[in-house]
CSV table of C-alpha atoms in Angstrom, one decimal:
chain,number,residue,atom,x,y,z
A,1,MET,CA,12.5,-9.6,39.9
A,2,ARG,CA,14.6,-6.8,38.6
A,3,SER,CA,18.6,-7.3,39.7
A,4,PRO,CA,19.7,-4.5,41.8
A,5,GLY,CA,21.2,-2.6,38.7
A,6,SER,CA,18.0,-2.7,36.8
A,7,SER,CA,16.7,0.9,36.8
A,8,ASN,CA,19.7,2.0,35.0
A,9,VAL,CA,18.9,0.2,31.9
A,10,HIS,CA,16.5,2.0,29.5
A,11,PRO,CA,13.1,1.1,29.3
A,12,VAL,CA,13.8,0.4,25.7
A,13,ASP,CA,16.5,-2.8,26.4
A,14,GLN,CA,14.1,-3.7,29.7
A,15,LYS,CA,13.3,-7.1,30.1
A,16,LEU,CA,10.1,-8.2,31.5
A,17,PRO,CA,9.1,-11.4,33.1
A,18,LEU,CA,7.5,-14.3,30.3
A,19,GLY,CA,3.8,-13.9,31.2
A,20,LYS,CA,4.0,-9.7,30.8
A,21,LEU,CA,5.9,-10.3,27.2
A,22,THR,CA,4.0,-13.1,25.6
A,23,ALA,CA,0.2,-11.1,26.5
A,24,LEU,CA,1.5,-7.9,25.6
A,25,GLY,CA,3.1,-9.3,22.3
A,26,LEU,CA,0.5,-11.1,21.6
A,27,GLN,CA,-1.9,-7.1,21.0
A,28,HIS,CA,0.5,-6.4,18.6
A,29,VAL,CA,0.4,-9.5,16.5
A,30,LEU,CA,-3.7,-9.4,17.3
A,31,VAL,CA,-3.2,-5.4,16.0
A,32,MET,CA,-1.5,-6.2,13.3
A,33,TYR,CA,-2.6,-8.9,11.5
A,34,ALA,CA,-5.7,-8.6,10.7
A,35,GLY,CA,-2.5,-6.1,8.2
A,36,ALA,CA,-0.7,-9.0,7.6
A,37,VAL,CA,-3.0,-11.8,6.7
A,38,ALA,CA,-4.9,-8.3,4.3
A,39,VAL,CA,-2.2,-8.4,1.6
A,40,PRO,CA,-1.3,-12.1,0.6
A,41,LEU,CA,-5.2,-13.4,0.4
A,42,ILE,CA,-5.7,-9.8,-1.7
A,43,VAL,CA,-2.8,-11.0,-4.2
A,44,GLY,CA,-3.0,-14.8,-4.1
A,45,ARG,CA,-6.2,-13.9,-5.6
A,46,ALA,CA,-5.0,-12.0,-8.2
A,47,LEU,CA,-2.6,-14.1,-9.1
A,48,LYS,CA,-5.7,-16.6,-9.6
A,49,LEU,CA,-4.5,-19.5,-7.0
A,50,SER,CA,-6.1,-22.3,-5.7
A,51,PRO,CA,-7.2,-21.7,-1.3
A,52,SER,CA,-4.3,-23.5,-0.6
A,53,GLU,CA,-2.3,-21.9,-2.1
A,54,VAL,CA,-3.4,-19.4,-0.6
A,55,ALA,CA,-3.6,-20.0,2.9
A,56,LEU,CA,0.3,-21.0,1.6
A,57,LEU,CA,1.1,-17.6,1.6
A,58,ILE,CA,-0.7,-16.3,4.7
A,59,SER,CA,1.7,-18.7,6.6
A,60,ALA,CA,4.4,-17.8,4.9
A,61,ASP,CA,3.5,-14.3,5.8
A,62,LEU,CA,2.6,-15.4,8.7
A,63,PHE,CA,6.2,-16.8,9.5
A,64,CYS,CA,8.6,-14.2,7.0
A,65,CYS,CA,6.8,-11.2,9.4
A,66,GLY,CA,8.6,-13.2,12.7
A,67,ILE,CA,11.6,-13.3,11.2
A,68,ALA,CA,11.7,-9.8,10.6
A,69,THR,CA,9.9,-8.2,13.5
A,70,LEU,CA,13.5,-10.5,15.6
A,71,ILE,CA,15.4,-9.0,13.3
A,72,GLN,CA,14.6,-5.6,14.1
A,73,SER,CA,13.8,-5.8,17.8
A,74,LEU,CA,16.4,-8.0,18.3
A,75,GLY,CA,19.1,-6.8,15.9
A,76,ALA,CA,21.7,-9.4,13.8
A,77,THR,CA,25.2,-8.5,13.3
A,78,GLN,CA,26.7,-4.5,13.2
A,79,TRP,CA,24.3,-4.0,10.3
A,80,PHE,CA,20.4,-5.0,10.7
A,81,GLY,CA,18.2,-4.1,13.9
A,82,ILE,CA,17.6,-1.2,14.2
A,83,LYS,CA,16.9,-3.1,18.7
A,84,LEU,CA,13.6,-0.8,18.4
A,85,PRO,CA,10.0,-2.2,20.2
A,86,VAL,CA,8.6,-2.4,16.1
A,87,MET,CA,6.9,-4.9,14.8
A,88,MET,CA,7.6,-5.8,11.2
A,89,GLY,CA,5.0,-6.6,8.1
A,90,VAL,CA,3.0,-6.0,5.1
A,91,THR,CA,3.6,-3.1,3.4
A,92,PHE,CA,0.1,-1.7,1.8
A,93,ALA,CA,2.2,0.4,0.0
A,94,SER,CA,3.1,-3.0,-2.1
A,95,VAL,CA,-0.2,-4.0,-3.0
A,96,ALA,CA,-0.9,-2.1,-6.7
A,97,PRO,CA,2.2,-2.6,-8.1
A,98,MET,CA,1.8,-6.5,-7.2
A,99,VAL,CA,-1.2,-6.6,-8.4
A,100,ALA,CA,-0.3,-4.9,-10.5
A,101,ILE,CA,1.8,-7.6,-12.0
A,102,ALA,CA,-0.8,-10.5,-10.7
A,103,ASN,CA,-3.6,-9.7,-13.3
A,104,ALA,CA,-0.9,-9.0,-16.3
A,105,ASN,CA,0.9,-13.4,-15.0
A,106,PRO,CA,-2.4,-14.8,-13.6
A,107,GLY,CA,-0.2,-18.5,-12.1
A,108,LEU,CA,3.0,-20.2,-11.2
A,109,ALA,CA,4.5,-18.2,-13.8
A,110,GLY,CA,2.9,-14.1,-12.6
A,111,ALA,CA,3.9,-15.7,-8.6
A,112,GLN,CA,7.7,-16.4,-10.3
A,113,LEU,CA,7.5,-12.7,-12.0
A,114,LEU,CA,6.4,-11.0,-9.0
A,115,PHE,CA,8.5,-12.8,-6.1
A,116,GLY,CA,11.8,-12.4,-8.6
A,117,SER,CA,11.0,-8.6,-8.6
A,118,ILE,CA,10.5,-8.6,-4.5
A,119,ILE,CA,13.6,-10.0,-3.9
A,120,GLY,CA,16.1,-7.9,-6.2
A,121,ALA,CA,14.2,-5.5,-4.3
A,122,GLY,CA,15.0,-6.2,-1.7
A,123,VAL,CA,18.5,-6.5,-2.6
A,124,ILE,CA,18.7,-2.8,-3.3
A,125,SER,CA,16.8,-1.8,-0.7
A,126,VAL,CA,20.0,-2.7,1.4
A,127,LEU,CA,22.9,-2.0,-0.5
A,128,ILE,CA,20.8,1.6,-0.8
A,129,ALA,CA,19.9,2.5,3.0
A,130,PRO,CA,22.9,4.3,4.2
A,131,MET,CA,22.1,7.1,1.7
A,132,VAL,CA,18.9,7.0,3.0
A,133,SER,CA,19.2,7.3,6.2
A,134,ARG,CA,21.5,10.2,4.9
A,135,LEU,CA,18.8,12.1,5.4
A,136,LEU,CA,18.2,12.8,8.2
A,137,ARG,CA,18.3,16.7,8.4
A,138,PHE,CA,14.8,16.7,6.0
A,139,PHE,CA,13.3,15.5,8.6
A,140,PRO,CA,12.8,18.2,11.4
A,141,PRO,CA,9.9,17.8,14.1
A,142,VAL,CA,7.8,19.7,11.7
A,143,VAL,CA,8.5,16.3,8.7
A,144,THR,CA,8.2,13.8,10.9
A,145,GLY,CA,4.7,15.4,12.7
A,146,THR,CA,3.0,15.8,9.8
A,147,ILE,CA,3.6,12.8,8.4
A,148,ILE,CA,2.6,10.4,11.1
A,149,ALA,CA,0.1,12.2,11.7
A,150,VAL,CA,-1.4,11.0,7.9
A,151,ILE,CA,-0.3,7.3,8.6
A,152,GLY,CA,-2.8,7.4,11.4
A,153,ILE,CA,-5.3,9.8,9.8
A,154,SER,CA,-4.7,7.4,6.8
A,155,LEU,CA,-5.2,4.1,8.5
A,156,MET,CA,-8.2,5.0,9.8
A,157,ARG,CA,-10.2,4.1,6.6
A,158,VAL,CA,-9.1,0.7,7.9
A,159,GLY,CA,-10.9,-0.3,10.3
A,160,ILE,CA,-13.7,2.0,9.2
A,161,ASN,CA,-14.2,-0.6,6.9
A,162,TRP,CA,-13.4,-3.3,9.2
A,163,ILE,CA,-16.4,-2.5,11.0
A,164,PHE,CA,-18.7,-1.0,7.9
A,165,GLY,CA,-17.1,-2.7,4.9
A,166,ASN,CA,-15.0,-2.8,2.6
A,167,PRO,CA,-15.6,-0.5,-0.1
A,168,PHE,CA,-15.6,-2.6,-2.8
A,169,GLY,CA,-16.4,-5.7,-3.1
A,170,PRO,CA,-19.8,-8.0,-1.4
A,171,THR,CA,-19.9,-5.3,1.0
A,172,ALA,CA,-19.8,-1.9,-1.2
A,173,PRO,CA,-22.4,0.6,-0.4
A,174,ALA,CA,-24.3,-0.4,-3.5
A,175,ILE,CA,-25.0,-4.0,-5.1
A,176,VAL,CA,-26.0,-5.2,-8.4
A,177,ASP,CA,-29.7,-5.9,-9.0
A,178,PRO,CA,-30.6,-9.5,-9.6
A,179,ALA,CA,-33.2,-8.9,-12.1
A,180,TYR,CA,-31.1,-6.6,-14.7
A,181,ALA,CA,-28.4,-9.5,-13.9
A,182,LYS,CA,-30.9,-12.5,-14.7
A,183,TRP,CA,-32.2,-10.3,-18.3
A,184,LEU,CA,-28.7,-9.6,-19.2
A,185,ALA,CA,-28.0,-13.3,-18.3
A,186,ASP,CA,-30.8,-13.6,-20.6
A,187,VAL,CA,-30.0,-11.8,-23.5
A,188,THR,CA,-25.8,-13.1,-24.2
A,189,SER,CA,-26.9,-16.8,-23.2
A,190,PRO,CA,-25.7,-19.0,-25.9
A,191,GLY,CA,-27.3,-18.3,-29.1
A,192,SER,CA,-29.2,-15.4,-28.7
A,193,ALA,CA,-29.2,-12.8,-31.9
A,194,ILE,CA,-28.2,-9.9,-29.5
A,195,PRO,CA,-24.1,-9.0,-30.7
A,196,PRO,CA,-21.7,-10.0,-27.4
A,197,VAL,CA,-21.4,-7.9,-24.5
A,198,PRO,CA,-18.6,-5.4,-25.1
A,199,LYS,CA,-15.6,-5.3,-22.9
A,200,GLY,CA,-15.9,-3.5,-19.8
A,201,PHE,CA,-19.5,-2.9,-20.1
A,202,ALA,CA,-21.1,-4.0,-16.8
A,203,ILE,CA,-24.0,-3.0,-15.4
A,204,LEU,CA,-24.3,0.6,-12.3
A,205,PRO,CA,-25.0,-1.0,-9.2
A,206,THR,CA,-28.0,-0.1,-7.8
A,207,VAL,CA,-29.9,-1.7,-5.4
A,208,PRO,CA,-28.3,-1.1,-1.5
A,209,ASN,CA,-27.0,-3.2,0.3
A,210,PRO,CA,-27.8,-5.3,3.4
A,211,LYS,CA,-24.2,-6.1,4.0
A,212,TYR,CA,-23.4,-3.2,4.0
A,213,ALA,CA,-22.9,-1.9,7.3
A,214,ASP,CA,-25.7,-3.8,9.6
A,215,LEU,CA,-26.5,-2.4,12.9
A,216,THR,CA,-25.1,-5.9,14.4
A,217,GLY,CA,-21.1,-6.0,13.4
A,218,PHE,CA,-21.6,-1.8,14.7
A,219,GLY,CA,-22.8,-2.8,17.4
A,220,VAL,CA,-19.8,-5.4,18.6
A,221,ALA,CA,-17.2,-3.2,17.3
A,222,ALA,CA,-18.8,-0.8,19.6
A,223,LEU,CA,-19.0,-3.2,22.3
A,224,VAL,CA,-15.6,-3.3,22.0
A,225,LEU,CA,-13.9,0.9,21.3
A,226,VAL,CA,-16.2,1.2,24.8
A,227,SER,CA,-14.9,-1.9,26.8
A,228,ILE,CA,-11.6,-0.6,26.0
A,229,LEU,CA,-13.0,2.7,26.9
A,230,LEU,CA,-13.7,2.0,30.7
A,231,ILE,CA,-10.9,-0.6,31.2
A,232,VAL,CA,-8.5,2.8,30.4
A,233,LYS,CA,-10.4,4.1,32.8
A,234,TYR,CA,-11.9,1.4,36.1
A,235,ALA,CA,-8.6,-0.7,35.5
A,236,LYS,CA,-5.0,-0.4,36.8
A,237,GLY,CA,-1.4,-1.7,35.7
A,238,PHE,CA,-0.7,-4.7,33.5
A,239,ILE,CA,-4.9,-4.3,33.1
A,240,ALA,CA,-5.7,-1.0,31.9
A,241,ASN,CA,-1.6,-2.2,29.5
A,242,ILE,CA,-4.0,-5.0,27.5
A,243,SER,CA,-6.8,-3.1,27.4
A,244,VAL,CA,-6.4,-3.7,23.3
A,245,LEU,CA,-5.8,-7.4,23.9
A,246,LEU,CA,-9.6,-7.7,26.0
A,247,GLY,CA,-11.3,-6.1,24.2
A,248,ILE,CA,-10.6,-7.9,21.0
A,249,ALA,CA,-11.1,-10.9,23.6
A,250,ILE,CA,-14.4,-9.7,24.6
A,251,GLY,CA,-15.7,-9.3,21.0
A,252,GLY,CA,-14.8,-12.6,20.5
A,253,VAL,CA,-16.7,-14.6,22.5
A,254,VAL,CA,-19.7,-12.4,21.6
A,255,ALA,CA,-19.7,-12.9,18.0
A,256,THR,CA,-19.0,-16.5,18.9
A,257,ALA,CA,-22.2,-15.9,21.2
A,258,MET,CA,-24.5,-14.7,18.1
A,259,GLY,CA,-22.9,-16.7,15.2
A,260,ILE,CA,-20.5,-14.0,14.1
A,261,MET,CA,-18.1,-15.9,14.6
A,262,THR,CA,-17.8,-19.2,13.1
A,263,TYR,CA,-14.9,-22.8,14.0
A,264,GLU,CA,-14.7,-24.0,10.3
A,265,LYS,CA,-11.4,-22.9,9.1
A,266,VAL,CA,-10.2,-24.7,11.7
A,267,GLY,CA,-11.2,-27.4,11.7
A,268,LYS,CA,-9.9,-27.2,8.2
A,269,ALA,CA,-6.7,-26.5,8.7
A,270,PRO,CA,-4.1,-28.6,9.3
A,271,TRP,CA,-1.8,-28.7,13.0
A,272,PHE,CA,1.5,-28.2,11.4
A,273,ASP,CA,2.4,-27.5,8.3
A,274,VAL,CA,6.6,-25.9,7.8
A,275,VAL,CA,6.9,-23.6,4.8
A,276,LEU,CA,9.8,-23.5,2.7
A,277,PRO,CA,11.6,-21.3,0.5
A,278,PHE,CA,10.6,-21.4,-3.6
A,279,HIS,CA,7.0,-23.4,-3.5
A,280,PHE,CA,6.7,-21.6,-7.1
A,281,GLY,CA,9.2,-22.0,-8.4
A,282,MET,CA,13.1,-20.8,-9.6
A,283,PRO,CA,11.7,-16.4,-9.1
A,284,GLN,CA,11.8,-14.9,-12.8
A,285,PHE,CA,14.3,-11.8,-12.5
A,286,ASP,CA,12.5,-8.8,-14.5
A,287,PRO,CA,14.8,-5.5,-14.4
A,288,ILE,CA,11.5,-3.5,-15.0
A,289,LEU,CA,9.4,-5.0,-12.3
A,290,ILE,CA,12.4,-5.5,-9.8
A,291,LEU,CA,13.0,-1.3,-10.7
A,292,THR,CA,9.4,-0.4,-10.1
A,293,MET,CA,9.6,-2.4,-7.0
A,294,THR,CA,12.5,-1.0,-5.3
A,295,LEU,CA,11.6,3.1,-6.4
A,296,ILE,CA,7.5,1.4,-3.8
A,297,MET,CA,11.1,0.9,-1.9
A,298,ILE,CA,12.3,3.5,-1.5
A,299,VAL,CA,8.5,4.8,-1.0
A,300,VAL,CA,9.3,2.5,2.2
A,301,MET,CA,11.8,3.8,3.5
A,302,ILE,CA,11.2,7.2,3.5
A,303,GLU,CA,7.8,6.3,5.8
A,304,SER,CA,10.3,4.1,7.6
A,305,THR,CA,12.1,6.9,8.6
A,306,GLY,CA,9.5,9.2,9.2
A,307,MET,CA,8.5,6.3,11.9
A,308,PHE,CA,12.0,5.6,13.7
A,309,LEU,CA,12.2,8.5,14.2
A,310,ALA,CA,8.8,8.9,15.9
A,311,LEU,CA,9.5,5.9,17.8
A,312,GLY,CA,12.7,7.6,19.9
A,313,GLU,CA,10.8,10.3,20.8
A,314,MET,CA,8.2,7.9,22.3
A,315,THR,CA,10.6,6.5,24.3
A,316,ASP,CA,13.4,9.1,24.4
A,317,ARG,CA,15.5,7.0,22.8
A,318,LYS,CA,18.0,9.6,20.1
A,319,ILE,CA,17.9,8.1,16.9
A,320,ASP,CA,21.2,9.2,14.1
A,321,GLN,CA,22.0,8.6,11.7
A,322,LYS,CA,23.7,4.8,11.9
A,323,ALA,CA,20.9,3.5,13.9
A,324,LEU,CA,18.8,4.8,11.5
A,325,ALA,CA,20.8,3.0,8.7
A,326,LYS,CA,20.2,-0.8,10.8
A,327,GLY,CA,17.0,-0.3,10.8
A,328,LEU,CA,16.5,1.2,6.9
A,329,ARG,CA,18.5,-1.8,6.1
A,330,THR,CA,16.9,-4.2,7.3
A,331,ASP,CA,13.9,-3.4,6.0
A,332,GLY,CA,15.5,-4.7,2.6
A,333,LEU,CA,16.7,-6.8,4.0
A,334,GLY,CA,12.8,-8.7,5.1
A,335,THR,CA,11.9,-8.2,1.3
A,336,LEU,CA,14.4,-10.0,0.0
A,337,ILE,CA,13.8,-12.9,2.7
A,338,GLY,CA,10.5,-12.7,1.9
A,339,GLY,CA,11.3,-12.6,-2.2
A,340,LEU,CA,12.9,-15.6,-1.3
A,341,PHE,CA,9.2,-18.3,1.2
A,342,ASN,CA,6.9,-16.5,-0.9
A,343,THR,CA,5.6,-13.2,0.4
A,344,PHE,CA,6.1,-10.0,-0.1
A,345,PRO,CA,8.1,-6.5,0.3
A,346,TYR,CA,8.3,-5.3,4.8
A,347,THR,CA,8.7,-3.0,7.0
A,348,SER,CA,7.0,-1.1,9.5
A,349,PHE,CA,4.1,-1.6,10.8
A,350,SER,CA,2.0,2.3,12.1
A,351,GLN,CA,-0.5,0.1,14.0
A,352,ASN,CA,2.0,-1.3,16.4
A,353,VAL,CA,3.2,2.7,16.6
A,354,GLY,CA,-0.7,3.5,18.8
A,355,LEU,CA,-0.3,-0.3,20.4
A,356,VAL,CA,3.1,1.2,21.7
A,357,ALA,CA,1.3,4.8,23.0
A,358,VAL,CA,-1.4,3.6,24.8
A,359,THR,CA,0.2,0.3,26.8
A,360,GLY,CA,3.3,2.4,27.8
A,361,ILE,CA,5.8,0.2,26.9
A,362,LYS,CA,8.7,1.0,25.7
A,363,SER,CA,10.4,-2.0,25.6
A,364,ARG,CA,12.1,-3.0,22.5
A,365,TYR,CA,11.2,-7.7,23.6
A,366,VAL,CA,7.5,-7.2,23.9
A,367,CYS,CA,7.8,-7.2,20.0
A,368,VAL,CA,11.0,-9.9,20.5
A,369,ALA,CA,7.9,-12.1,21.9
A,370,GLY,CA,5.3,-11.0,19.4
A,371,GLY,CA,7.9,-12.1,16.2
A,372,VAL,CA,7.9,-15.5,18.0
A,373,ILE,CA,4.3,-15.4,18.7
A,374,LEU,CA,3.7,-14.7,14.6
A,375,VAL,CA,7.1,-17.6,13.8
A,376,VAL,CA,4.7,-20.3,15.4
A,377,LEU,CA,1.8,-18.6,13.6
A,378,GLY,CA,3.4,-18.4,10.6
A,379,LEU,CA,4.1,-22.9,11.6
A,380,LEU,CA,0.9,-23.8,12.5
A,381,PRO,CA,-1.6,-22.9,9.7
A,382,LYS,CA,-4.7,-24.0,12.3
A,383,MET,CA,-3.7,-21.9,15.2
A,384,ALA,CA,-3.8,-19.0,12.7
A,385,ALA,CA,-6.9,-20.0,11.5
A,386,LEU,CA,-8.6,-19.0,15.1
A,387,ILE,CA,-6.9,-15.4,14.8
A,388,GLU,CA,-7.9,-15.4,11.1
A,389,SER,CA,-11.8,-16.4,12.3
A,390,LEU,CA,-12.5,-13.0,14.4
A,391,PRO,CA,-14.9,-11.6,13.2
A,392,THR,CA,-13.7,-7.6,11.4
A,393,VAL,CA,-16.4,-5.7,13.2
A,394,VAL,CA,-14.1,-7.2,16.2
A,395,LEU,CA,-10.9,-5.8,14.8
A,396,GLY,CA,-12.7,-2.6,13.9
A,397,GLY,CA,-13.7,-1.7,17.2
A,398,ALA,CA,-9.8,-1.5,18.1
A,399,GLY,CA,-8.6,-0.5,14.6
A,400,LEU,CA,-10.3,3.2,15.7
A,401,VAL,CA,-8.1,3.3,19.3
A,402,MET,CA,-4.7,2.2,17.8
A,403,PHE,CA,-5.6,4.5,14.5
A,404,GLY,CA,-6.3,7.7,16.0
A,405,MET,CA,-3.1,6.8,18.5
A,406,VAL,CA,-0.6,6.7,16.2
A,407,ALA,CA,-2.4,10.9,14.5
A,408,ALA,CA,-2.6,11.7,18.0
A,409,THR,CA,1.3,10.6,17.9
A,410,GLY,CA,1.7,13.3,15.0
A,411,ILE,CA,-0.3,15.7,17.2
A,412,ARG,CA,1.9,15.8,20.0
A,413,ILE,CA,4.9,15.3,17.6
A,414,LEU,CA,3.7,19.2,15.7
A,415,SER,CA,3.3,20.4,19.4
A,416,GLY,CA,6.5,20.9,20.3
A,417,VAL,CA,7.2,22.8,16.9
A,418,ASP,CA,7.7,26.5,16.4
A,419,PHE,CA,3.8,27.6,15.3
A,420,LYS,CA,4.2,31.2,17.4
A,421,THR,CA,8.0,32.9,15.3
A,422,ASN,CA,7.8,30.6,11.6
A,423,ARG,CA,5.3,31.6,10.0
A,424,HIS,CA,6.0,29.5,7.6
A,425,ASN,CA,5.6,25.5,9.5
A,426,PRO,CA,2.0,26.3,9.6
A,427,MET,CA,2.0,26.4,6.4
A,428,ILE,CA,4.4,23.1,5.9
A,429,VAL,CA,2.1,21.3,7.4
A,430,ALA,CA,-2.0,22.3,6.5
A,431,VAL,CA,-0.6,21.8,2.5
A,432,SER,CA,0.9,18.6,2.7
A,433,ILE,CA,-1.9,17.1,5.3
A,434,GLY,CA,-3.9,18.8,2.1
A,435,VAL,CA,-2.4,17.0,-0.3
A,436,GLY,CA,-2.6,14.0,1.8
A,437,MET,CA,-6.0,13.6,1.5
A,438,ILE,CA,-6.2,13.8,-2.4
A,439,PRO,CA,-5.9,9.7,-3.2
A,440,LEU,CA,-8.9,9.4,0.3
A,441,ILE,CA,-10.9,11.8,-0.8
A,442,ALA,CA,-10.1,11.6,-4.8
A,443,PRO,CA,-8.9,8.2,-5.4
A,444,ASN,CA,-9.4,8.4,-9.2
A,445,PHE,CA,-7.9,11.6,-9.5
A,446,LYS,CA,-4.7,10.5,-11.7
A,447,GLN,CA,-6.9,9.2,-14.3
A,448,TRP,CA,-5.4,11.0,-16.9
A,449,MET,CA,-2.0,11.3,-15.6
A,450,PRO,CA,0.5,8.5,-17.4
A,451,HIS,CA,0.0,4.7,-15.7
A,452,GLY,CA,3.1,3.8,-15.0
A,453,LEU,CA,2.6,7.0,-12.1
A,454,HIS,CA,-0.5,5.2,-10.5
A,455,SER,CA,1.8,3.9,-8.3
A,456,LEU,CA,3.9,6.4,-6.3
A,457,ILE,CA,1.1,8.4,-6.4
A,458,GLU,CA,-1.7,7.1,-5.1
A,459,SER,CA,-0.1,6.9,-1.7
A,460,GLY,CA,-1.2,9.8,0.4
A,461,ILE,CA,1.4,8.7,2.5
A,462,LEU,CA,4.5,8.9,0.1
A,463,LEU,CA,2.6,12.4,-1.6
A,464,ALA,CA,2.1,14.0,1.9
A,465,SER,CA,5.9,13.3,3.3
A,466,ILE,CA,7.5,14.6,-1.0
A,467,THR,CA,5.8,17.8,0.3
A,468,ALA,CA,6.5,18.0,4.0
A,469,VAL,CA,9.9,17.0,2.9
A,470,LEU,CA,9.9,19.5,-0.5
A,471,LEU,CA,8.4,23.3,1.6
A,472,ASN,CA,10.8,22.6,4.3
A,473,LEU,CA,13.9,22.9,2.3
A,474,PHE,CA,11.5,25.2,0.7
A,475,LEU,CA,10.4,28.2,3.2
A,476,ASN,CA,13.0,26.6,6.0
A,477,GLY,CA,16.5,24.9,4.3
A,478,THR,CA,18.2,22.3,5.0
A,479,LYS,CA,19.4,22.7,8.3
A,480,HIS,CA,19.2,19.7,11.1
A,481,ASP,CA,18.3,21.2,14.4
A,482,GLU,CA,19.0,18.3,16.2
A,483,ALA,CA,17.9,20.0,19.9
A,484,ALA,CA,14.5,21.3,17.8
A,485,ILE,CA,13.6,17.2,17.6
A,486,ILE,CA,14.6,16.8,21.2
A,487,ALA,CA,12.7,19.5,22.3
A,488,ALA,CA,9.7,18.3,19.9
A,489,ALA,CA,10.6,14.6,21.7
A,490,LYS,CA,10.0,16.1,25.4
A,491,GLN,CA,7.1,18.5,25.0
A,492,ALA,CA,5.5,15.1,23.6
A,493,GLU,CA,6.1,13.6,26.9
A,494,ALA,CA,4.9,16.5,28.1
A,495,HIS,CA,1.3,16.0,27.5
């Protein structure tokens, strides 16, 4: 029951009943879970770690996701925590440089270098966060709306690949013809008179992969999507608010009945395992690698700035420079904790911004509950394996809703921008979105550019962010119009 004074409590600070908190927190966890475990899977395999060590990376990642989420949502001292409904997770912006480090230094040595660079970048990020937060005047609604829209559009690729299969690897649209592969193996076998195969030689995939975009998986994803839409349409109150969770549950039940979802991983996983720091030994600190990861963290903080401003508008909570510094400083602290506990750089997860928009629940304590659940999952590998067993097609059906809502949030912010009397604003949005699409549409555009630039320009979100900021600076100047930000928020709420 509400206390007599509860009506004066800001929606962000409302404490919901425990049952609702748990269900809504679990929904946040399920939405970000696949993205959270993807990075340790990718990096662990690039480091050529054993399956048990990769599993440890996943548990450590979930544990640190929870710790960082608690700090960000609850607040810790006067320095850390923006106190908004924010879920923290591993940033995908860091994947490319981490894989490059892992490929060049596989095994324990590579892990020590990687975690040393993450720790160094975390420390530097904590120190420079106030400086980054003072860039607020460079992020008016025309910039933040464009950035959030590009984030949503970019994330749609993740949801689509969950449904149809990743564009690389075992579910690629084409595979190598087995007859060609056998011929190559025969002619290059020991004792063959054929010269050794040149380095980099490969057979072109020409045979359609039957596992890609199979109708069974597509049907399950469609069922999840339709279930969510029906629940949103016909259900009311709390049931409508957990539509995504119910849609995923329905998809899991159907996938189990069809034999798509199995539980071997659950049976093999232990019940309890404590996450300890420095599992791979003492970290090694390389200045160049630390600089590389620091540049990535600056990118992450630029993205987080737009995220925090969007969340502030969605929740009707003013985000000033001091609050922004706390949020960005927590990105750095989360990254530092990640390096200590054998995991990766952290940022606010944009797909969970979509969940706030879908549910309309603005309470930060929902994300506090999600953080507690993540900590528990990090300590209970068997429970984590149960959620991990969900097929990606199930998550893909929900992903279309979540990631699309992120893009819609950006569009709502842009709806409050002056496009009638300011002819520069349409140009800023048009060019920024176009530049942000380059890595999605033409991922090899950087092949003739210096290799050191690749990790910085392969993020469409970063390119769109830089373009929007620079174009706004060039066309509109640096005037910080607080009234425009408030008007954009009211316009977004009106729709």
